[in-house]
mmCIF file of C-alpha atoms in Angstrom:
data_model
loop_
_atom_site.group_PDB
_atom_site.id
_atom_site.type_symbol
_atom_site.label_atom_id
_atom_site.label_comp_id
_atom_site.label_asym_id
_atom_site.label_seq_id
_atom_site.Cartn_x
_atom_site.Cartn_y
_atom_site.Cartn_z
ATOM 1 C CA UNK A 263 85.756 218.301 42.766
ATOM 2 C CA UNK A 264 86.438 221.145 40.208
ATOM 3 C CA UNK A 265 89.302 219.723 39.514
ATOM 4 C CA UNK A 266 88.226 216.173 38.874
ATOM 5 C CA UNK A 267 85.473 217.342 36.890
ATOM 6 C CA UNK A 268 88.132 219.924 34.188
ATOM 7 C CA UNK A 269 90.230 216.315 34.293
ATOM 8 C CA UNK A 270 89.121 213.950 32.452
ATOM 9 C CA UNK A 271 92.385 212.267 32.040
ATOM 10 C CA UNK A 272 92.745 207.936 33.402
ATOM 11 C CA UNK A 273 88.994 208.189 33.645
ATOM 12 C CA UNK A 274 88.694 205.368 30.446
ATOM 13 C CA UNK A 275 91.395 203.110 32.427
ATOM 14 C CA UNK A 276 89.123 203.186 35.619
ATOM 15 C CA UNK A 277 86.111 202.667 33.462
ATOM 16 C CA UNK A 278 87.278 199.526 31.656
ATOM 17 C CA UNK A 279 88.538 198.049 34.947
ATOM 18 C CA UNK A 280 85.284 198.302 36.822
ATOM 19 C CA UNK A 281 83.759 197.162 33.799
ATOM 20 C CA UNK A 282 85.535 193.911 33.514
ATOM 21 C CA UNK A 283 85.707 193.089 37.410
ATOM 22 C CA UNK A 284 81.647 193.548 36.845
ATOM 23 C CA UNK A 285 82.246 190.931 33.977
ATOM 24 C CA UNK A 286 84.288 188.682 35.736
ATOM 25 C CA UNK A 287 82.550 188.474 39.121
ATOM 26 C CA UNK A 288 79.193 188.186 37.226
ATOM 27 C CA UNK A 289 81.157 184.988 35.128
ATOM 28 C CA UNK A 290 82.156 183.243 38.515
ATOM 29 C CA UNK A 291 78.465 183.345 39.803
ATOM 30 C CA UNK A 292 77.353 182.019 37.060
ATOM 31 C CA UNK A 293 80.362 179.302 36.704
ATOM 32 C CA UNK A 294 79.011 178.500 40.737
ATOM 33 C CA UNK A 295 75.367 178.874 40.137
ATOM 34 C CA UNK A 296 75.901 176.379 37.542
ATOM 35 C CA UNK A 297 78.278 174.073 39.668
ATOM 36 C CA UNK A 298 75.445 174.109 42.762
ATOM 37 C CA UNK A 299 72.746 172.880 40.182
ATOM 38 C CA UNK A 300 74.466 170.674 38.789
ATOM 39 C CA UNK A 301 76.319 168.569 41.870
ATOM 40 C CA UNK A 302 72.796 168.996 43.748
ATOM 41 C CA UNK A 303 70.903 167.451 41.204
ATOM 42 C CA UNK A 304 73.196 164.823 41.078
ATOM 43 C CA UNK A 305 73.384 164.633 44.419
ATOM 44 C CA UNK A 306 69.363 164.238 44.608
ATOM 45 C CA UNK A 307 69.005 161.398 42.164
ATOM 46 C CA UNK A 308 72.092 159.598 43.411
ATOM 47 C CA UNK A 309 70.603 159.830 47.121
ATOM 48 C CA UNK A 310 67.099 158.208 46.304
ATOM 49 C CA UNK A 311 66.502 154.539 47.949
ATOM 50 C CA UNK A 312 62.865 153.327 47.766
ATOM 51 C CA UNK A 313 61.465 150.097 49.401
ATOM 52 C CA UNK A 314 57.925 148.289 49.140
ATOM 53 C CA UNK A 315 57.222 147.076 52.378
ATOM 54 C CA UNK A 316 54.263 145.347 51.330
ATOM 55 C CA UNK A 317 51.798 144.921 48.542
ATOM 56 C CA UNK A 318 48.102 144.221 49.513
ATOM 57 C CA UNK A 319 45.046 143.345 46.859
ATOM 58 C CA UNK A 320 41.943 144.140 47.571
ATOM 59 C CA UNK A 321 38.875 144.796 45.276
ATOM 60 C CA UNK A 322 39.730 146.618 42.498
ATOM 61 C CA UNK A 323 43.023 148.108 43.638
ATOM 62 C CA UNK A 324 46.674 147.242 44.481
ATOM 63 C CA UNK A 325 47.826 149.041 47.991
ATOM 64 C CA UNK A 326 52.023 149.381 47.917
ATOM 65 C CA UNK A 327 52.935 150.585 51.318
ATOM 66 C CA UNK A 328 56.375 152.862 50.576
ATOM 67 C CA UNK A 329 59.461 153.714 52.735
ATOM 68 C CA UNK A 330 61.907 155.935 51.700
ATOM 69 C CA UNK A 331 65.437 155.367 53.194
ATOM 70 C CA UNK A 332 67.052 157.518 50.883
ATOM 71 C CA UNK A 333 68.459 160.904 51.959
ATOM 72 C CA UNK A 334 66.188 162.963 49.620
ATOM 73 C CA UNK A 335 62.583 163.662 49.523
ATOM 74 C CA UNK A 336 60.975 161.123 46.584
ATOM 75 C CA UNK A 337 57.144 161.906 44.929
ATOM 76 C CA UNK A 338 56.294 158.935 43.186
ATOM 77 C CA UNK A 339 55.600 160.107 39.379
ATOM 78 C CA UNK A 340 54.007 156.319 37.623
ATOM 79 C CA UNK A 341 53.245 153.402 38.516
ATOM 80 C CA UNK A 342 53.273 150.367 35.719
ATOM 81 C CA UNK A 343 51.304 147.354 36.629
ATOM 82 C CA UNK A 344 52.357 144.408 34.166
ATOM 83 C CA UNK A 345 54.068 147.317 32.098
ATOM 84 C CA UNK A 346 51.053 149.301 31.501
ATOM 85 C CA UNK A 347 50.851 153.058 33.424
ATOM 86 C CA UNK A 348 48.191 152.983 35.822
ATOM 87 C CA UNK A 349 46.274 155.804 38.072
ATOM 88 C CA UNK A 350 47.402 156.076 41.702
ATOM 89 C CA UNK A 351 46.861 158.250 44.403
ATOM 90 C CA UNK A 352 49.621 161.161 45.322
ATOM 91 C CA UNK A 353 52.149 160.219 47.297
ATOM 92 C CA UNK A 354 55.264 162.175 48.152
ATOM 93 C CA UNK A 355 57.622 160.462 51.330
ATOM 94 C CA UNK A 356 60.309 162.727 52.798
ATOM 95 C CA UNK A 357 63.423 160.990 54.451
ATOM 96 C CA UNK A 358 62.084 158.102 56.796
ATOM 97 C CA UNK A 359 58.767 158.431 55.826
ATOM 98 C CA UNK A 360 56.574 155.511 54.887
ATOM 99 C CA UNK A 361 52.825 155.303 53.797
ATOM 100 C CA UNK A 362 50.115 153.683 51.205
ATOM 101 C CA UNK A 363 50.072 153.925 47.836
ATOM 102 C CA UNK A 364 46.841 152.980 46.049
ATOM 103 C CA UNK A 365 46.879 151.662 42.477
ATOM 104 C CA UNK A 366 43.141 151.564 41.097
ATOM 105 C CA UNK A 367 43.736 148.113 38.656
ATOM 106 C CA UNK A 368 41.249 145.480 38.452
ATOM 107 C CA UNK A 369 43.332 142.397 39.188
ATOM 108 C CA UNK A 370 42.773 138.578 38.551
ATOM 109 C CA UNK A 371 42.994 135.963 41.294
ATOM 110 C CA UNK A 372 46.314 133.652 41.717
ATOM 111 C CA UNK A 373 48.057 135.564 38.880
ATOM 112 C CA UNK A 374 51.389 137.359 39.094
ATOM 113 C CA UNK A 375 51.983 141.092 38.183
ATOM 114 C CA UNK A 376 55.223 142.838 37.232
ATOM 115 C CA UNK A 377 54.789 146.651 39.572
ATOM 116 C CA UNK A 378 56.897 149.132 38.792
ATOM 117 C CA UNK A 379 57.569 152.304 40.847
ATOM 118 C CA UNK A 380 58.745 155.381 39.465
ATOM 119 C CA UNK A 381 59.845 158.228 41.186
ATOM 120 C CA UNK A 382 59.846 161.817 39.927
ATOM 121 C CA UNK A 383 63.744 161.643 39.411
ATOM 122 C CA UNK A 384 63.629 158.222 37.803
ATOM 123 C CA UNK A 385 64.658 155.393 40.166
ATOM 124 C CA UNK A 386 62.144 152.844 39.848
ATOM 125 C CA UNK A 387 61.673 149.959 42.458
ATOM 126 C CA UNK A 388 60.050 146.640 40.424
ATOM 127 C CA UNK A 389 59.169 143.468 41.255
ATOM 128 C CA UNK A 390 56.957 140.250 40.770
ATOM 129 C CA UNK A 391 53.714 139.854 43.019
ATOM 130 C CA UNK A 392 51.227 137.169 43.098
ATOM 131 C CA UNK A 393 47.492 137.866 43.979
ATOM 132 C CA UNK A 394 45.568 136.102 46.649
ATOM 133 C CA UNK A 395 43.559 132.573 45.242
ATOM 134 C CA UNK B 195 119.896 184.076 39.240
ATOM 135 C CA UNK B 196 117.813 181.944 36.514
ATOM 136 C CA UNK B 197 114.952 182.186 39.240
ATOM 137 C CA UNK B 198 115.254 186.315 39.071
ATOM 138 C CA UNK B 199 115.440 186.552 35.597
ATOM 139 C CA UNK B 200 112.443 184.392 35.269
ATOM 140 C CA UNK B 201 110.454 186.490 37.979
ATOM 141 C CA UNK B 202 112.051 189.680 36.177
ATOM 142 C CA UNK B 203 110.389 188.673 32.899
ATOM 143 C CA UNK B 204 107.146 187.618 34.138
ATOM 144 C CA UNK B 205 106.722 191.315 35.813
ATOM 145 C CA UNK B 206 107.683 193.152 32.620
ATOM 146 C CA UNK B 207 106.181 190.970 30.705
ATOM 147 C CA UNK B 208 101.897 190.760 31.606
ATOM 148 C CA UNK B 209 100.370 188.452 28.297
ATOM 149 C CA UNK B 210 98.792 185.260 28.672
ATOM 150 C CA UNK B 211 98.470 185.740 32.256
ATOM 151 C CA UNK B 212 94.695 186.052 31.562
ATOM 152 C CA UNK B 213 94.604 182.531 30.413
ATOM 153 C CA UNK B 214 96.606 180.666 33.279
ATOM 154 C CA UNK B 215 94.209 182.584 35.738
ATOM 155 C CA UNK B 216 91.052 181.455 33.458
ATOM 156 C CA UNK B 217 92.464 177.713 33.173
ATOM 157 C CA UNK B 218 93.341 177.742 36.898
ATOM 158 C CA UNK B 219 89.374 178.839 37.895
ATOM 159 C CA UNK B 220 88.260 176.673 35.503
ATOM 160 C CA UNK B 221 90.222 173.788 37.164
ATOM 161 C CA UNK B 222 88.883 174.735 40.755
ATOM 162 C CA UNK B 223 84.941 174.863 39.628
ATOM 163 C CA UNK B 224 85.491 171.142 37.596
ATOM 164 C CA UNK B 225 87.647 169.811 41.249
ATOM 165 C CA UNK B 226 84.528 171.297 43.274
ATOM 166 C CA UNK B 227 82.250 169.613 40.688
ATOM 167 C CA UNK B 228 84.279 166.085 40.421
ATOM 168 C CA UNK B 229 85.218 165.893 44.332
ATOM 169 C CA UNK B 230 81.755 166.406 45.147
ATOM 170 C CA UNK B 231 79.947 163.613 43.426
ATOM 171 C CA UNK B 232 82.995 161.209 44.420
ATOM 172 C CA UNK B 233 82.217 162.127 48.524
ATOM 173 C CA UNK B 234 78.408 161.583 47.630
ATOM 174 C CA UNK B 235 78.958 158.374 45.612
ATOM 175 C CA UNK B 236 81.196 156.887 48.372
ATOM 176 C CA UNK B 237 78.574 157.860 51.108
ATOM 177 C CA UNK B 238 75.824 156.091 49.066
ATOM 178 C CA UNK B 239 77.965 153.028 48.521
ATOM 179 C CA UNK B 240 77.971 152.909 52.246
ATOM 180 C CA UNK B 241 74.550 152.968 52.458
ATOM 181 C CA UNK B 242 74.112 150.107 49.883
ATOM 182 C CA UNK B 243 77.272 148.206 51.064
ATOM 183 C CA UNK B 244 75.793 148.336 54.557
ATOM 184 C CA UNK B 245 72.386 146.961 53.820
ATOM 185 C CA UNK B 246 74.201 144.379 51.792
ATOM 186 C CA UNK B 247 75.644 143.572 55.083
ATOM 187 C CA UNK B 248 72.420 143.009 56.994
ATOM 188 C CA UNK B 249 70.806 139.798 57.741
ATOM 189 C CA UNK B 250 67.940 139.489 60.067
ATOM 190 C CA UNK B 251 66.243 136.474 60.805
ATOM 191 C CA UNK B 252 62.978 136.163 62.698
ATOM 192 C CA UNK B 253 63.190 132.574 64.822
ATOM 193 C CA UNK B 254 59.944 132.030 66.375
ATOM 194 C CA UNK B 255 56.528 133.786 67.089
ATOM 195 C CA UNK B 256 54.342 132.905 70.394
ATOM 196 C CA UNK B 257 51.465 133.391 71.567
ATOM 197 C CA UNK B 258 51.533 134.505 75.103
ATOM 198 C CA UNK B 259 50.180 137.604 76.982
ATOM 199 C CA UNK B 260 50.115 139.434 73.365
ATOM 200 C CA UNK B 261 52.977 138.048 71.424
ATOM 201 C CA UNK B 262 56.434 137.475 71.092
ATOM 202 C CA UNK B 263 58.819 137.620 68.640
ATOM 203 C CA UNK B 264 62.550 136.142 68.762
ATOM 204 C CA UNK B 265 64.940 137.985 66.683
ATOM 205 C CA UNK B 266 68.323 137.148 65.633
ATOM 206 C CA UNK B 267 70.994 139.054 64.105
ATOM 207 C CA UNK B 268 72.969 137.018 61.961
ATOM 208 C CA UNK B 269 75.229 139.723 60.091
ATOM 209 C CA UNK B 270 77.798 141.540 61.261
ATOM 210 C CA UNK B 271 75.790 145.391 61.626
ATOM 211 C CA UNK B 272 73.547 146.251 64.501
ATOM 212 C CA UNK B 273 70.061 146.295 62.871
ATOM 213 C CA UNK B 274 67.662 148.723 63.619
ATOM 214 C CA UNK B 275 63.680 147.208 63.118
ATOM 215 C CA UNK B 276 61.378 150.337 62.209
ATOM 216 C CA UNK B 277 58.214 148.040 60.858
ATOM 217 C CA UNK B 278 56.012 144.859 61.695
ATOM 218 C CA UNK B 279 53.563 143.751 59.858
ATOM 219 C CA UNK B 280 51.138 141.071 60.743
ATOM 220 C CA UNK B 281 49.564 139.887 57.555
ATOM 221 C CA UNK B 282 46.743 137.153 57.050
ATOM 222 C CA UNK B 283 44.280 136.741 53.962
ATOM 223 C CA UNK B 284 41.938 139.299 55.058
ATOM 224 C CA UNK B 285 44.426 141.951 56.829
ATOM 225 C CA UNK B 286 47.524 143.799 56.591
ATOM 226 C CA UNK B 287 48.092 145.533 59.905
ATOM 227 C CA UNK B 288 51.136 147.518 60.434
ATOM 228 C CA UNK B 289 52.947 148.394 63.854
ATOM 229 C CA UNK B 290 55.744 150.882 64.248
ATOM 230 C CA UNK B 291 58.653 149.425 66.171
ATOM 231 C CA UNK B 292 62.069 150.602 67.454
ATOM 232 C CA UNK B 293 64.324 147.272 68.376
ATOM 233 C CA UNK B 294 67.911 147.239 68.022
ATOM 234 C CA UNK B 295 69.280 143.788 67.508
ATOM 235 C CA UNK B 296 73.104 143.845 67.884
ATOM 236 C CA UNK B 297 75.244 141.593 65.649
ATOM 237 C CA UNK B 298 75.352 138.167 66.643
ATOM 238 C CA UNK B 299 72.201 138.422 69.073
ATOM 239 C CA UNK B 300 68.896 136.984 69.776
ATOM 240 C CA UNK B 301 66.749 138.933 71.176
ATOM 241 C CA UNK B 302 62.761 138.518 72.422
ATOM 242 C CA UNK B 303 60.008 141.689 71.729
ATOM 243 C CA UNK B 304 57.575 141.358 73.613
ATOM 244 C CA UNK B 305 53.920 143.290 72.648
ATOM 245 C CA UNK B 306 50.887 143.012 74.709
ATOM 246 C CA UNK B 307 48.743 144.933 72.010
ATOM 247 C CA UNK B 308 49.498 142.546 69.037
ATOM 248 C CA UNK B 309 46.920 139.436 69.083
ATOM 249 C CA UNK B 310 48.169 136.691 66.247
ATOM 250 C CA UNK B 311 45.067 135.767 64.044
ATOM 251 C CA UNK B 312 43.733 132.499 63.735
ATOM 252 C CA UNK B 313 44.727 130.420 60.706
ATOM 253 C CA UNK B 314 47.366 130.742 58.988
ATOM 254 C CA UNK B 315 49.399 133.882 58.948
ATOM 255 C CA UNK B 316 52.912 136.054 58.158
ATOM 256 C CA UNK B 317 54.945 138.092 59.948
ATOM 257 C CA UNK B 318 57.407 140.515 58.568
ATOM 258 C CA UNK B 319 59.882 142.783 59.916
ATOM 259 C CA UNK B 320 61.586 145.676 58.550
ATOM 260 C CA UNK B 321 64.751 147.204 59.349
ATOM 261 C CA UNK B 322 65.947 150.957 58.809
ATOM 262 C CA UNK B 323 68.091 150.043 55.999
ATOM 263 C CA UNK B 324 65.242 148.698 53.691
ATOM 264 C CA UNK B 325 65.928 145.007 54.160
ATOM 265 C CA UNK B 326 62.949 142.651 55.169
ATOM 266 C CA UNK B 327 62.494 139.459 57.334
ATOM 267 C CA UNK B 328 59.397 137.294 56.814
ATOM 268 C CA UNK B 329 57.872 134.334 59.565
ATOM 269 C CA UNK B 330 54.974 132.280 58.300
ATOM 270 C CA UNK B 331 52.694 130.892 60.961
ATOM 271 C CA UNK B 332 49.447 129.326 62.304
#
């Protein structure tokens, strides 16, 4: 110990190299933290499937029953009804998972309407339906 | 002898190695990255390619002790019904289901709880996949 501490000599060598493994090791978690985020949110909007089972009109509102047979959780983030955003109730569907959406719009009998659904990673399910006479 | 000079020179001489071990990490991170999203993109193809491949019909609904619906397969996947919905102008009543209709097959599902409503009316079925089959009735 005496001896280590009089010789100082190779200590700068030692130094440098524990210094740059530090560097490096701290360069490849990044490089992999960076790979994981980036493949998994890929992976997450590539992976979302949405369906509307069925589309019911009653007073004042426009009921979408949802099933997600994707293979990532969806949250359903707007809803356009003839292209205009509308208010809807929360609805978040993990894998397999169905349920009703409620769209508050004040519809018009015999008329068709464009409905757009818009998840919270953008894939968007749209398609024509006509109200009841 | 050209193979121990090379090896030789490569020992004495240490620059540049840096680099080829940078370039060669670099490579592995960007073959993780690219090999990745191809294996995902295939599996999802699969999944669209096999719904794609689905065709359910639904033949015929009775009236009997309950109801009864006739099924028939008409692509070339097993289908897998999850949903049926029995839908008239003043109700939409869903039932969960769990009938697997091979390829090529016809097949009856019987439910005592399900009363048909009077007038006119629509069924609709709906398989795992996300693909839908619609009756209309009366």
């Amino acid at each position: 110990m005496i001896k280590l501490s009089r010789n100082r000599r190779g200590i700068t060598p030692v130094l440098s190299s524990l210094l740059l493994t530090v560097i490096a090791v701290a360069g490849m978690s990044i490089a992999i933290t960076a790979t994981y985020v980036i493949t998994d949110g890929l992976h997450e909007s590539m992976g979302e499937r949405l369906i509307v089972e069925d589309v019911w009109f009653t007073t004042g509102q426009v009921s979408l029953y949802l099933r997600n047979v994707g293979k990532v959780s969806i949250k359903v983030a707007a809803v356009y009804v003839n292209r205009t955003d509308q208010s809807f109730t929360s609805l978040e569907l993990e894998q397999d998972k169905h349920g009703w959406l409620t769209v508050t719009y004040g519809w018009s009998a015999d008329s068709a309407y464009e409905i757009k659904v818009v998840t919270r990673r953008g894939t968007n399910v749209v398609d024509y339906y006509v109200s009841p006479s | 002898m050209l193979w121990t000079i090379t090896c030789r020179r490569l020992k004495r001489d240490r620059r540049g190695i840096s680099n080829i071990i940078v370039i060669a990490l670099s490579l592995v991170i960007i073959l993780a990255i690219v090999s990745n999203i191809i294996m995902w993109n295939y599996e999802m193809n699969q999944v669209d390619w096999e719904k794609m491949k689905e065709n359910i019909i639904i033949t015929n609904v009775e009236r009997v002790t309950g109801s009864q619906f006739t099924f028939e397969n008409d692509g070339s996947l097993t289908v897998h019904l999850v949903s049926l919905w029995i839908i008239n102008s003043t109700d939409h009543q869903r039932y969960d289901i769990s009938v697997f209709v091979n390829s090529a097959e016809t097949k009856n599902y019987l439910r005592d709880d399900i009363s048909l409503p009077t007038g006119s009316y629509t069924v609709k079925v709906v398989t795992e996949r996300g693909n839908t089959a619609v009756y209309s009735g009366s």
